[in-house]
Amino acid sequence: MLKNQRHLEILEILEAERFVGVADLSRRLYASQPTIRRDLDILEKQGYLRRSHGGAVLADEGHPPISFRSGTHTKEKQVICRAAATLVPPSSFLFIDASTTALPLAGMLRPQDNVRILTNGLHTAKSFSEKGHQIYSTGGRLLSDSLAFVGDTAMATVERYSADLMFFSSSSLDDTGMISDYSEEETALRLCMAKYARKKVFLCDSAKFGTTSVFRLFPLSEVDYVVTAVPLDETIVASNRLTLRRLQNACLYCRE
């Protein structure tokens, strides 16, 4: 496991559980206890956690930073976005959230297709702009950990538009098919985007399978398309009325 990926896993575990011990992390991440202690020391110096007796607790308002998330599961995210791009017709207007899972879409969509994009992600806007796409930003208050704009200003901007498609991800997808996230404000903005989008496309890498975060978004049964690189559990597929279509090494699920 790459160091930055292991650091991200530690932060995600802390986000869900608030405290975790060194021995527990060593077992779950298949790393030695001295390695885990060094990881915790690094993350404490960066301000993401506080060392506690035998383990660590998450620092106040700490979330996995975009600098970590953008470097993890990159191949899987490329596969997911390559398949997701096939859903975009020319001259579409898109909502794209600030998730790192959606970032590879920037290189999958052709500028000549005249696709316009509204995003609340600072990193997202920069990536798509560099590829020649027409970008609109929601503006609003910027979250330093995710480089996402949130708040009343961002939601008011979203409410001015109607999108053909909304592309989004989140931190968690539980065993029933419920989508959730660790950020209350980003969840609120995604719900706002969903209200003004004709179709919703959920992009989900396998690291999120079987996990739960505090703030619920909606179940897969309310999503028009789900794109993964690894097949979903058949129980989730059946209970959320999804049908599977294989596409470019990815799993494209459509709502029945």
XYZ file of C-alpha atoms in Angstrom:
256
model
C 0.000 0.000 0.000
C 1.377 3.432 -0.905
C 2.193 5.625 2.065
C -0.244 8.365 1.143
C -2.978 5.776 0.594
C -2.305 4.308 4.037
C -2.455 7.803 5.530
C -5.812 8.333 3.869
C -7.094 5.024 5.229
C -6.028 6.067 8.733
C -7.872 9.383 8.410
C -10.994 7.698 7.039
C -11.020 5.204 9.928
C -10.649 8.061 12.398
C -13.422 9.980 10.662
C -15.790 7.071 11.267
C -14.590 5.971 14.707
C -12.971 9.106 16.259
C -10.322 6.991 18.059
C -8.266 4.027 16.873
C -5.395 2.119 18.451
C -2.003 1.391 16.912
C -2.461 -2.379 17.193
C -5.874 -2.172 15.517
C -4.521 -0.052 12.649
C -1.596 -2.432 12.223
C -3.976 -5.366 11.828
C -6.428 -3.594 9.531
C -3.836 -1.976 7.265
C -1.367 -4.889 7.175
C 1.492 -2.697 8.393
C 3.842 -3.080 11.338
C 3.167 -1.183 14.544
C 6.376 0.902 14.211
C 5.235 1.898 10.685
C 1.811 2.901 11.994
C 3.394 4.965 14.773
C 5.513 6.820 12.221
C 2.410 7.446 10.103
C 0.572 8.858 13.107
C 3.513 11.108 13.950
C 3.516 12.500 10.398
C -0.244 13.084 10.384
C -0.085 14.750 13.804
C 2.612 17.163 12.587
C 0.375 17.994 9.610
C -2.474 18.786 11.995
C -4.907 16.031 11.003
C -4.940 14.072 14.270
C -3.750 14.077 17.859
C -1.777 11.242 19.394
C -3.451 9.614 22.349
C -2.445 6.755 24.649
C -1.970 3.735 22.407
C -3.457 5.383 19.327
C -4.854 8.632 17.937
C -7.948 10.802 17.777
C -9.036 12.942 14.849
C -8.228 16.624 15.169
C -11.196 18.993 15.324
C -12.837 19.389 11.895
C -10.300 16.975 10.433
C -11.232 15.243 7.180
C -9.122 13.326 4.644
C -7.450 16.132 2.660
C -7.691 16.408 -1.104
C -3.907 16.087 -1.346
C -4.300 12.505 -0.160
C -7.557 11.630 -1.903
C -6.443 12.775 -5.347
C -3.535 10.330 -5.256
C -5.471 7.201 -4.297
C -7.260 4.633 -6.476
C -6.261 6.632 -9.547
C -6.496 3.761 -12.056
C -9.926 2.808 -10.787
C -11.136 6.394 -11.049
C -9.839 6.580 -14.629
C -11.854 3.473 -15.550
C -14.962 4.864 -13.879
C -14.746 8.253 -15.608
C -14.002 6.769 -19.018
C -17.267 4.863 -18.813
C -19.166 7.797 -17.323
C -18.084 10.076 -20.179
C -20.051 7.925 -22.632
C -23.249 9.176 -20.973
C -22.561 12.803 -21.968
C -24.112 14.032 -25.239
C -22.738 17.105 -27.042
C -23.848 20.540 -25.817
C -24.763 19.230 -22.369
C -24.810 21.312 -19.220
C -23.319 19.384 -16.298
C -23.138 19.671 -12.540
C -19.882 18.143 -11.244
C -19.093 18.060 -7.550
C -15.722 18.602 -5.886
C -14.916 14.897 -5.492
C -11.550 13.569 -6.675
C -13.388 10.621 -8.264
C -14.873 12.953 -10.870
C -11.592 14.700 -11.734
C -10.525 12.308 -14.537
C -13.660 13.313 -16.459
C -11.737 16.436 -17.427
C -9.606 14.413 -19.822
C -12.446 12.188 -21.040
C -14.764 14.892 -22.380
C -13.864 16.567 -25.676
C -13.811 20.393 -25.745
C -15.301 20.324 -29.253
C -18.465 18.743 -27.838
C -19.292 22.135 -26.296
C -20.025 20.780 -22.830
C -20.515 23.407 -20.124
C -19.833 22.625 -16.475
C -20.906 24.106 -13.152
C -18.805 22.901 -10.222
C -18.248 23.725 -6.574
C -14.710 22.316 -6.706
C -11.761 24.697 -7.016
C -9.438 21.877 -8.117
C -12.194 20.575 -10.400
C -12.676 23.947 -12.100
C -8.933 24.282 -12.688
C -8.598 20.756 -14.118
C -11.494 21.134 -16.547
C -10.458 24.644 -17.567
C -6.969 23.397 -18.437
C -8.597 20.876 -20.822
C -10.453 23.640 -22.659
C -13.911 23.232 -21.170
C -16.266 26.108 -20.379
C -16.499 26.374 -16.595
C -18.880 28.060 -14.178
C -18.089 28.162 -10.453
C -20.644 28.169 -7.668
C -18.523 30.432 -5.507
C -19.184 30.411 -1.784
C -17.097 29.566 1.263
C -14.063 27.404 0.477
C -13.364 24.325 2.606
C -9.596 23.995 2.972
C -9.512 20.197 3.219
C -11.533 19.446 0.068
C -11.176 22.727 -1.881
C -14.966 22.683 -2.217
C -17.157 25.791 -2.238
C -20.189 25.427 0.045
C -22.842 27.471 1.806
C -25.755 29.705 0.843
C -23.904 31.454 -1.992
C -22.986 28.147 -3.634
C -26.532 26.801 -3.345
C -28.055 30.013 -4.680
C -25.828 29.714 -7.757
C -26.868 26.095 -8.350
C -30.536 27.101 -8.140
C -30.059 29.399 -11.156
C -29.322 26.494 -13.517
C -30.837 23.275 -14.846
C -28.366 20.514 -15.634
C -28.719 17.601 -18.021
C -26.524 15.407 -15.818
C -25.046 15.564 -12.327
C -21.790 13.690 -11.722
C -20.941 13.158 -8.066
C -19.266 10.888 -5.578
C -19.142 10.633 -1.777
C -17.109 9.022 0.974
C -19.365 6.025 1.646
C -21.778 3.466 0.203
C -23.196 1.080 2.789
C -24.411 -2.493 2.378
C -28.003 -1.398 1.692
C -27.051 1.033 -1.073
C -27.310 4.226 0.996
C -24.886 6.962 -0.110
C -23.421 9.114 2.662
C -20.565 11.526 3.282
C -18.472 12.978 6.127
C -19.091 16.607 5.087
C -22.432 18.099 6.090
C -22.047 21.126 3.834
C -20.919 19.215 0.757
C -23.822 16.805 1.266
C -26.239 19.738 1.385
C -24.834 21.113 -1.871
C -25.057 17.723 -3.602
C -28.712 17.501 -2.563
C -29.244 20.944 -4.083
C -27.547 19.886 -7.337
C -29.664 16.732 -7.467
C -32.837 18.820 -7.248
C -31.942 20.747 -10.407
C -30.422 17.924 -12.480
C -32.457 15.815 -14.882
C -30.310 12.735 -14.251
C -27.865 11.781 -11.501
C -24.673 9.746 -12.068
C -22.939 8.320 -8.999
C -19.224 7.566 -9.421
C -17.984 5.121 -6.795
C -14.616 3.435 -6.340
C -14.440 0.191 -4.387
C -12.767 1.745 -1.303
C -16.174 3.211 -0.442
C -18.083 -0.090 -0.566
C -19.490 -1.263 2.747
C -18.742 1.985 4.608
C -20.974 4.534 6.290
C -20.559 8.246 7.011
C -22.621 10.561 9.178
C -24.564 12.549 6.583
C -26.948 10.616 4.355
C -27.510 11.658 0.752
C -29.963 9.209 -0.850
C -30.106 5.510 -1.811
C -28.942 4.131 -5.143
C -32.595 3.610 -6.042
C -32.826 7.397 -6.546
C -29.790 7.553 -8.847
C -30.156 7.172 -12.619
C -26.686 5.697 -13.218
C -24.049 4.154 -10.956
C -20.550 3.674 -12.378
C -18.003 1.424 -10.657
C -14.900 -0.509 -11.653
C -15.775 -3.435 -9.369
C -19.252 -5.056 -9.398
C -21.650 -4.131 -6.628
C -23.026 -6.830 -4.362
C -25.988 -8.533 -6.049
C -28.208 -7.843 -3.030
C -27.627 -4.094 -3.385
C -28.307 -4.276 -7.121
C -31.598 -6.132 -6.651
C -32.889 -4.092 -3.706
C -32.192 -0.808 -5.485
C -33.710 -1.924 -8.801
C -30.537 -1.556 -10.857
C -29.543 -3.316 -14.066
C -25.921 -3.967 -15.003
C -24.322 -3.088 -18.316
C -20.593 -3.748 -18.816
C -18.755 -0.884 -20.495
C -15.016 -0.327 -21.056
C -13.925 -2.516 -18.126
C -16.403 -0.712 -15.899
C -19.778 -1.582 -14.427
C -22.514 0.775 -15.576
C -25.713 0.344 -13.587
C -28.961 1.873 -14.780
C -32.088 2.415 -12.708
C -34.903 0.184 -13.878
